[in-house]
XYZ file of C-alpha atoms in Angstrom:
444
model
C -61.707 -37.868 -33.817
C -65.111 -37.842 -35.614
C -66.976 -40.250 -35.096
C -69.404 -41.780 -38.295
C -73.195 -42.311 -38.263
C -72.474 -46.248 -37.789
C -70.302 -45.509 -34.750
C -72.738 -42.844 -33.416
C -75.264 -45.104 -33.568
C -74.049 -47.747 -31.725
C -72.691 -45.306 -29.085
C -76.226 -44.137 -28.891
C -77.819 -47.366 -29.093
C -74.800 -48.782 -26.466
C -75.944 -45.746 -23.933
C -80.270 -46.285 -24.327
C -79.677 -50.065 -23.541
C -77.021 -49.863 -20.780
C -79.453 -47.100 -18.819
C -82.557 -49.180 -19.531
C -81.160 -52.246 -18.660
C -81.101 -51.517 -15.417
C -84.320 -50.426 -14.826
C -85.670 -53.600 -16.932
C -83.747 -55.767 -14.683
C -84.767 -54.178 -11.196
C -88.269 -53.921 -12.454
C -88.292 -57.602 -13.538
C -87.126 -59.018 -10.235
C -88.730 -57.145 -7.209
C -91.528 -58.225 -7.595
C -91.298 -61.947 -6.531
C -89.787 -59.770 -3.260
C -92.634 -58.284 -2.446
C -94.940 -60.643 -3.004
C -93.009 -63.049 -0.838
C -92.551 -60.726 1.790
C -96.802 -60.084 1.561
C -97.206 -63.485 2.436
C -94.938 -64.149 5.060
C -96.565 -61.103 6.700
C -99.781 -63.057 6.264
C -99.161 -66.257 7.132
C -96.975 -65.037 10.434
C -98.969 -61.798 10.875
C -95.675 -60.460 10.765
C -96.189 -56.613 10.139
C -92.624 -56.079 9.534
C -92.912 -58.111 6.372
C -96.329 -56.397 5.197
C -94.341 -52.968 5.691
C -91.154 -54.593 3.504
C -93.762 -55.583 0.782
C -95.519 -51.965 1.058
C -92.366 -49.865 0.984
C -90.310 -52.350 -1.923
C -93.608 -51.949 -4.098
C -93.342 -48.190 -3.801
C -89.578 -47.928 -4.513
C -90.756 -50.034 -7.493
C -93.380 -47.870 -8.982
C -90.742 -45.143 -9.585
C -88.411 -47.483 -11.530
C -90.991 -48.663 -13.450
C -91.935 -45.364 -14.537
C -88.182 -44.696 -15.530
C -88.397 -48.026 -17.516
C -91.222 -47.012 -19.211
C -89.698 -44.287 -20.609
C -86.368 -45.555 -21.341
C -88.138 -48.600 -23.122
C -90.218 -46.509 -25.210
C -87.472 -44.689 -26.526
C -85.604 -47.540 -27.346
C -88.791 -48.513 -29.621
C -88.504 -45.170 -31.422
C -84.454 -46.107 -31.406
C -84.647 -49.342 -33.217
C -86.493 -48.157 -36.131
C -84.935 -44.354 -35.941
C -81.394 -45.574 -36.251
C -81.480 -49.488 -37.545
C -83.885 -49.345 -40.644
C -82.764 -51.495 -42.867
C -83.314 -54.748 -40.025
C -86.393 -53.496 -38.607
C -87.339 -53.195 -42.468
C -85.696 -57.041 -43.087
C -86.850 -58.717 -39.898
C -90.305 -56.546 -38.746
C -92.363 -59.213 -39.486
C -90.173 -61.877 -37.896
C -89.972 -59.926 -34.487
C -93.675 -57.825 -34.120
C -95.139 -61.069 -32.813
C -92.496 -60.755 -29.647
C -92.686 -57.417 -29.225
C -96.566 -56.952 -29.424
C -96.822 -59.152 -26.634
C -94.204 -58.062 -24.825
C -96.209 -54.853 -24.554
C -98.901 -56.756 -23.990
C -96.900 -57.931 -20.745
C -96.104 -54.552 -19.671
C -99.723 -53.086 -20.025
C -100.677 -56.675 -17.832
C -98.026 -55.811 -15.266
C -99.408 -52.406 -14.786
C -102.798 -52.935 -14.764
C -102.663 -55.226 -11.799
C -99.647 -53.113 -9.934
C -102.224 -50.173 -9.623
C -105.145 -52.539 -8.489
C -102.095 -53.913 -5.779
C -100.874 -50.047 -4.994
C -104.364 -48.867 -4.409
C -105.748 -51.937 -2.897
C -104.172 -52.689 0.461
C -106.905 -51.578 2.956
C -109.711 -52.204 0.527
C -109.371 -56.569 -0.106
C -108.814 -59.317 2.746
C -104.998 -59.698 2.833
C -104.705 -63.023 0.743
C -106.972 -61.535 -1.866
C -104.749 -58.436 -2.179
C -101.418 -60.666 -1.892
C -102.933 -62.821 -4.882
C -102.741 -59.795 -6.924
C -98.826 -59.599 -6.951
C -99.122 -62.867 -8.581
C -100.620 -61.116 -12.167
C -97.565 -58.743 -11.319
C -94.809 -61.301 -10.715
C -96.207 -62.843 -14.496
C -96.671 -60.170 -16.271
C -92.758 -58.560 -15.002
C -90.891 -61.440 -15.942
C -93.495 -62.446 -19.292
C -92.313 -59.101 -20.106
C -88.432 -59.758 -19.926
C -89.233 -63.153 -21.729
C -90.379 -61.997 -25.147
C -88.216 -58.650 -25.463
C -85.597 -61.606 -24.668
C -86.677 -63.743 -27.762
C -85.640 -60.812 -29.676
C -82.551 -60.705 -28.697
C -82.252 -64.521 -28.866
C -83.198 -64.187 -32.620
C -80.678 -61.685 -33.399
C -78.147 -64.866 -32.270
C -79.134 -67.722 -33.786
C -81.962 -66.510 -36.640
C -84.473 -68.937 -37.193
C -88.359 -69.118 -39.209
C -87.496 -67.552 -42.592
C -86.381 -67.833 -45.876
C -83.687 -65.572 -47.552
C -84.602 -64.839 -51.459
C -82.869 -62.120 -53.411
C -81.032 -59.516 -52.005
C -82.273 -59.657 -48.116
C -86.145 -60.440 -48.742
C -87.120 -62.468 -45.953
C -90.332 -65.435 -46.908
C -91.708 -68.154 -45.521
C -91.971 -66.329 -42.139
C -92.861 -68.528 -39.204
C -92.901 -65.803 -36.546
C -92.900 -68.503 -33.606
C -90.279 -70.594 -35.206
C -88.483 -67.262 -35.014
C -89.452 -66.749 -31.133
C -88.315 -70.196 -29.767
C -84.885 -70.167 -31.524
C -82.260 -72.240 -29.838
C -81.031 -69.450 -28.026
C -84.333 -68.574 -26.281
C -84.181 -71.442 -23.192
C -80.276 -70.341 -21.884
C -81.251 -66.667 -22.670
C -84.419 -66.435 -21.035
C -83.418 -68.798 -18.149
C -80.236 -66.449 -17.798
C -82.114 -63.358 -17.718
C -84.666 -63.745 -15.374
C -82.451 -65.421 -12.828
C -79.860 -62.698 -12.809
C -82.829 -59.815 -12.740
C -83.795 -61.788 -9.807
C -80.576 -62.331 -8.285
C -79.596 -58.441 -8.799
C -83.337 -57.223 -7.350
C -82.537 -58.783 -4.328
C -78.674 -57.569 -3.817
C -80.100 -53.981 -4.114
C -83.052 -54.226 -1.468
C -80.326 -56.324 0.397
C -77.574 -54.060 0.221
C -79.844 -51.222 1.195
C -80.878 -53.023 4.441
C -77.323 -53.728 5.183
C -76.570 -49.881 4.874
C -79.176 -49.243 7.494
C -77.888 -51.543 9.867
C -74.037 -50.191 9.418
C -75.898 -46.721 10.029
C -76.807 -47.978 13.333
C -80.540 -48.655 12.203
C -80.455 -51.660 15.090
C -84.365 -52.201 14.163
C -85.599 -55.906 13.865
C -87.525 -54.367 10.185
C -84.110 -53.781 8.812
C -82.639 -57.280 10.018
C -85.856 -59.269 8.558
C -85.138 -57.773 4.635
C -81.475 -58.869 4.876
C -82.582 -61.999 6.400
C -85.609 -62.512 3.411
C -82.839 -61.270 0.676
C -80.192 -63.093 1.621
C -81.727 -65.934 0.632
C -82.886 -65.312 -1.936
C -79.631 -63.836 -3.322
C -78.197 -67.633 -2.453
C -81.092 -69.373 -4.124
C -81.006 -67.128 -7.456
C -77.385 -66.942 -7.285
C -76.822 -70.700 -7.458
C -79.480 -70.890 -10.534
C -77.268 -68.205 -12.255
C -74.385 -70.006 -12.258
C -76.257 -73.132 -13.169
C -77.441 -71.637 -16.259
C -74.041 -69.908 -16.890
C -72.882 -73.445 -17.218
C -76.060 -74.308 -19.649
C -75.165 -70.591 -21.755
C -71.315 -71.924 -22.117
C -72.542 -75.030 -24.013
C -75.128 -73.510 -25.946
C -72.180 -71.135 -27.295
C -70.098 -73.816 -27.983
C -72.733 -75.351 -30.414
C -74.088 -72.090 -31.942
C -72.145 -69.490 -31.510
C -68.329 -70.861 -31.097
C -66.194 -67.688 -32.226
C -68.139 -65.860 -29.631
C -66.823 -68.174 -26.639
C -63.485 -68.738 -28.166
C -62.782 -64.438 -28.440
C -64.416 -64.344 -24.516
C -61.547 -66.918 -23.582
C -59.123 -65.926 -26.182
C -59.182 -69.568 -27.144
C -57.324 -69.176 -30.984
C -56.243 -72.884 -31.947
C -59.061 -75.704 -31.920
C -57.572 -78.494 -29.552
C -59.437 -81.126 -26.621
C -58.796 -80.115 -22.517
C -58.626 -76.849 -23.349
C -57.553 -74.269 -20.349
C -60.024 -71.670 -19.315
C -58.002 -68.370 -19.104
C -59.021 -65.674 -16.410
C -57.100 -61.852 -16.813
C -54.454 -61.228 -18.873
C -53.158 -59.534 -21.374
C -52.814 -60.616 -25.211
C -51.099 -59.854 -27.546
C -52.547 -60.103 -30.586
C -50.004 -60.374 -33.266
C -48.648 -63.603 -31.197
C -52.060 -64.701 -30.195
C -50.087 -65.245 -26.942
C -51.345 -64.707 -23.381
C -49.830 -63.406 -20.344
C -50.056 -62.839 -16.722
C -53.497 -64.948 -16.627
C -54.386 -67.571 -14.530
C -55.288 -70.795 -16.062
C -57.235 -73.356 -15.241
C -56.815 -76.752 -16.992
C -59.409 -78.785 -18.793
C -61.897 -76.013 -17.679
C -62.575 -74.455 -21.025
C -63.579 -78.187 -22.268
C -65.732 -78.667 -19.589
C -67.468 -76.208 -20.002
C -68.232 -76.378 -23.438
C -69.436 -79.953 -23.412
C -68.869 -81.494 -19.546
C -65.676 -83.488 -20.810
C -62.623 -82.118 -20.667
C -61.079 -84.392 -23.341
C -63.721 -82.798 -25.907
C -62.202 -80.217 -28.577
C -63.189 -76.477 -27.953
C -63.384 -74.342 -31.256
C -60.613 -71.714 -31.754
C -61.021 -68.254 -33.518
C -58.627 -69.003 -35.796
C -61.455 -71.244 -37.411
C -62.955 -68.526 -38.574
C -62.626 -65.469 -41.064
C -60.643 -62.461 -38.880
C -62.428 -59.641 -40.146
C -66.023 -61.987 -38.748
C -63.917 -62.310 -35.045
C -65.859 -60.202 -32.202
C -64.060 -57.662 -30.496
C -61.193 -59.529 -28.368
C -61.939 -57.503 -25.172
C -65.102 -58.786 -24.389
C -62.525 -61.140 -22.437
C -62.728 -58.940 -19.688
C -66.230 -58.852 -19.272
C -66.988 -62.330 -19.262
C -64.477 -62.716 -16.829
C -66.223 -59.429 -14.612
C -69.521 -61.114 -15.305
C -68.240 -64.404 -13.655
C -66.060 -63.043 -11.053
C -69.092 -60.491 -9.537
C -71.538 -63.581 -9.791
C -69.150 -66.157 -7.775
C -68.722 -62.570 -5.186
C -72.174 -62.575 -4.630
C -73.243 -66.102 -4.320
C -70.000 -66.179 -1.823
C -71.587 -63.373 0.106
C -75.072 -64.582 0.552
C -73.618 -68.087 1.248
C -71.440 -66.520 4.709
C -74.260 -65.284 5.425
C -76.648 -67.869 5.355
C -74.023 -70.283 6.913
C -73.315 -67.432 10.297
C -76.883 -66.892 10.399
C -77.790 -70.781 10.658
C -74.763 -72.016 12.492
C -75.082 -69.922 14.637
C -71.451 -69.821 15.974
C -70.372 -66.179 13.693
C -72.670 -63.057 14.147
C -74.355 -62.425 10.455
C -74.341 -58.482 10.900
C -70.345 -58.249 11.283
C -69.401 -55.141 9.798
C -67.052 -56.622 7.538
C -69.762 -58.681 6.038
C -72.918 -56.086 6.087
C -69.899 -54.301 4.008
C -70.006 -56.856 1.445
C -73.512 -56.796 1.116
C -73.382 -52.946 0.676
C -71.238 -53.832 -2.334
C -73.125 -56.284 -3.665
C -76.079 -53.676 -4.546
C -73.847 -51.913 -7.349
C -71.460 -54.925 -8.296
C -74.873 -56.884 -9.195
C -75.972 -53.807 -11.683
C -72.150 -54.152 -13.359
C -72.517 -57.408 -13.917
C -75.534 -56.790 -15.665
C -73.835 -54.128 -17.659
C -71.066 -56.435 -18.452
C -73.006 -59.193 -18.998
C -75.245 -57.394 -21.326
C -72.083 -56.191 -23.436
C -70.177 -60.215 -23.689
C -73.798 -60.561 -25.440
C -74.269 -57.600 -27.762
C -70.645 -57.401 -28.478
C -69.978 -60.529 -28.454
C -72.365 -61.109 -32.004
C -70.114 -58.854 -33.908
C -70.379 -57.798 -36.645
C -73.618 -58.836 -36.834
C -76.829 -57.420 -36.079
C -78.258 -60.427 -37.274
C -75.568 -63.077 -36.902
C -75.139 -64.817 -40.671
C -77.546 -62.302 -42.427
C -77.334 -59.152 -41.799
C -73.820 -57.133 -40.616
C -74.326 -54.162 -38.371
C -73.092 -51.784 -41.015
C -75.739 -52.939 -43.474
C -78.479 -52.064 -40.923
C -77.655 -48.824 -39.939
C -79.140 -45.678 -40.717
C -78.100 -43.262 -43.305
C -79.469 -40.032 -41.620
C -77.085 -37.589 -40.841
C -78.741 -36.430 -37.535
C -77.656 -38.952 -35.119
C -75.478 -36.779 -33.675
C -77.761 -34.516 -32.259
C -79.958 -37.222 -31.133
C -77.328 -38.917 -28.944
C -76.728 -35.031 -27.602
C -80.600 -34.979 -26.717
C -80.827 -38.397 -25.369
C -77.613 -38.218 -23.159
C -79.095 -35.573 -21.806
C -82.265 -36.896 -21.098
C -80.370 -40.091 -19.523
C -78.348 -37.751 -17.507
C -81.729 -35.635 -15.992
C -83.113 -39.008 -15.073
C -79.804 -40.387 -13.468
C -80.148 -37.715 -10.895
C -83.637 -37.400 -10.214
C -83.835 -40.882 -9.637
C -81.904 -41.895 -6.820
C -82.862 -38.159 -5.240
C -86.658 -39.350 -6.060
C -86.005 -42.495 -3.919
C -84.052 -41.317 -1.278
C -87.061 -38.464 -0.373
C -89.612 -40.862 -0.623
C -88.150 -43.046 1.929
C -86.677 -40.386 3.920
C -89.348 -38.097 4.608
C -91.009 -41.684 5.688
C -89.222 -43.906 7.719
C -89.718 -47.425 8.610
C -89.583 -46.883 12.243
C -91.870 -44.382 12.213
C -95.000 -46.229 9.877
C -94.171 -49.264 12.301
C -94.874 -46.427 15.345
C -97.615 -45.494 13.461
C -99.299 -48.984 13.132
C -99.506 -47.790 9.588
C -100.536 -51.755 8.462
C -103.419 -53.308 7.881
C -103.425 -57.537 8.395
């Protein structure tokens, strides 16, 4: 089947984000990691939590580079293959975007200063550093995340004629009413997912036999913190659910396949529909949750699709990965919680096999639900690219090369897919903990 320039475009666009994504996410949260592990190893002159923050901030330099590449080309992307709303909305959206690369440049001015610093400032002069880090990581994810929030619920402009956008009040356009639950959503979950990765890494050296107190200290450190970023994630799940029932109601009602406006509405997890019927089966439902949800009553009415237009309805499957989305965040909130609870009780031994296991898991299942969180959004706003304005088709390119560009890029994704995780695994190899700790390879 060939595919047209609208649907190569969003394939292309769909594989840029999903690959950067990740990067963006990891390189948003470890860095509240290492700073906290910095000054634990301060304030305990701990060494073991000096050589955490040394080797998580190298680990991080590498994904960082990634994401700057990924990032720019996503940049290039936006205007190469979405003209006509970079054209339209330019004006609206530089603001955001000039200082989220404002953010970035901030962010790695200070993380060479940190890098190249350790032996060279007293230890809670070089740990203050991190802090310029820590801001300028998650400043960064906040205004790309404006962007995003703007594409939901536009705000700051006037539409005159066909599509010319006046009165532009680029701030008004920044702090949109999607901005709080989006922003509060994605810096929790980059957190929560920075930690399950350096967690689930520890927990793979222990299952290796790596018996070494170093390895048991990071699970300890990002355990909780996966419990104390996974409870905020689900608390501002709960704020997202009611911000979509008062902006963007077809989106929640096709990502619970909620058709017929009615009060204690069920909240349906799995399934399959059928469409023509508009009738669910094999899904488990849960009563008055759906209303809840929405607006913390359960006699309140939700909003069914069949409120709206069909041909404005967003793809129906996005079901599946709201449901992934919640499911993986409940599974590692769970995880962190057994944890915590063996580890404090002291009655259950924390590094059971069955439960470092888990943990292990956790690393990857955190980076899906990013991916399938990132798709209930983007997919979810169908068809718009900017929702009430502007349909995806009317801002797509009419160049005939996209083709070979999504060729070139996949490519290019594919080269770095590999060389990262080979990068990584040499860099820690060749260099073990055990041995720098040997070495007394740490300055306090």
């Amino acid at each position: 089947m060939e595919l047209d320039t609208l649907e190569l475009s969003r394939l292309l666009t769909f594989i840029t984000l999903g690959f950067h994504i990740i990067m963006a996410t990891v390189g948003v949260g470890i860095p509240i990691f290492f700073s906290i592990a910095e000054l634990i190893g301060i304030k305990k002159k701990d060494p073991h939590y000096i050589l955490l923050a040394k080797r998580w901030t190298r680990g991080y330099v590498i994904v960082v580079a990634v994401g700057v590449v990924t990032g720019t080309i996503i940049g290039l992307q936006l205007s190469l293959l979405w003209p006509s709303f970079m054209q339209a909305t330019g004006h609206l959206i530089s603001l955001p975007l000039f200082l989220e690369t404002f953010a970035f440049f901030f962010e790695a001015i200070f993380l060479g200063i940190y890098l190249y610093t350790w032996d060279r400032f007293k230890p809670i002069y070089h740990w203050l550093l991190s802090i310029p880090v820590i801001l300028g990581a998650s400043a960064s994810a906040f205004f790309i995340t404006t962007v995003n929030a703007f594409m939901n619920t536009p705000r700051g402009f006037e539409v005159e004629g066909e599509g010319l956008y006046t009165n532009v009040q680029p701030l008004l356009a920044m702090f949109n009413p999607a901005t709080p639950s989006k922003v509060a959503h994605v810096l929790t979950t980059a957190y929560l997912t920075a930690t399950f990765i350096l967690g689930a890494i520890a927990a793979f050296y222990i299952l290796r036999g790596k018996a070494h107190v170093y390895y048991k200290k990071a699970l300890h450190l990002t355990m909780i913190g996966a419990f104390v970023f996974g409870m905020a994630t689900i608390i501002n799940g709960d704020f997202a659910g009611k911000f979509l029932a008062a902006y963007q109601p077809e989106k929640l009602a096709a990502a619970e396949w909620h058709f017929e406006t009615e009060d204690r509405a069920k909240l349906i997890i799995g399934g399959i529909l059928d469409e023509e019927e508009q009738e669910v089966r094999y899904a488990i439902n849960i009563p008055f949750a759906l209303s809840i949800l929405a607006h913390n009553t359960p006699f309140e009415e939700v909003i069914g699709l069949n409120e709206f237009p069909e041909e404005l309805w967003p793809p129906l499957y996005i079901h599946y990965f709201f449901n992934l989305m919640i499911f993986i965040g409940m599974y590692l909130v769970s995880v962190a919680g057994i944890y915590l609870l063996f580890y404090y009780l002291k009655r259950f031994n924390p590094l059971q096999r069955w439960l470092l296991y888990l943990i292990v898991w956790g690393g990857p299942l955190a980076i899906l639900s990013i991916e399938a969180g990132w798709i209930m959004t983007e997919v979810g706003r169908q068809p718009w690219i900017l929702r009430g304005f502007m349909t995806v088709g009317e801002g797509v390119t009419t160049n005939e090369h996209v083709y070979e560009m999504l060729i070139l890029f996949s490519i290019l994704y594919l080269m770095l897919a590999i060389l990262l995780p080979v990068i990584l695994i040499r860099l820690f190899k060749n260099k073990p903990a055990e041995k720098e700790i040997e070495n007394h390879n740490i300055i306090l």
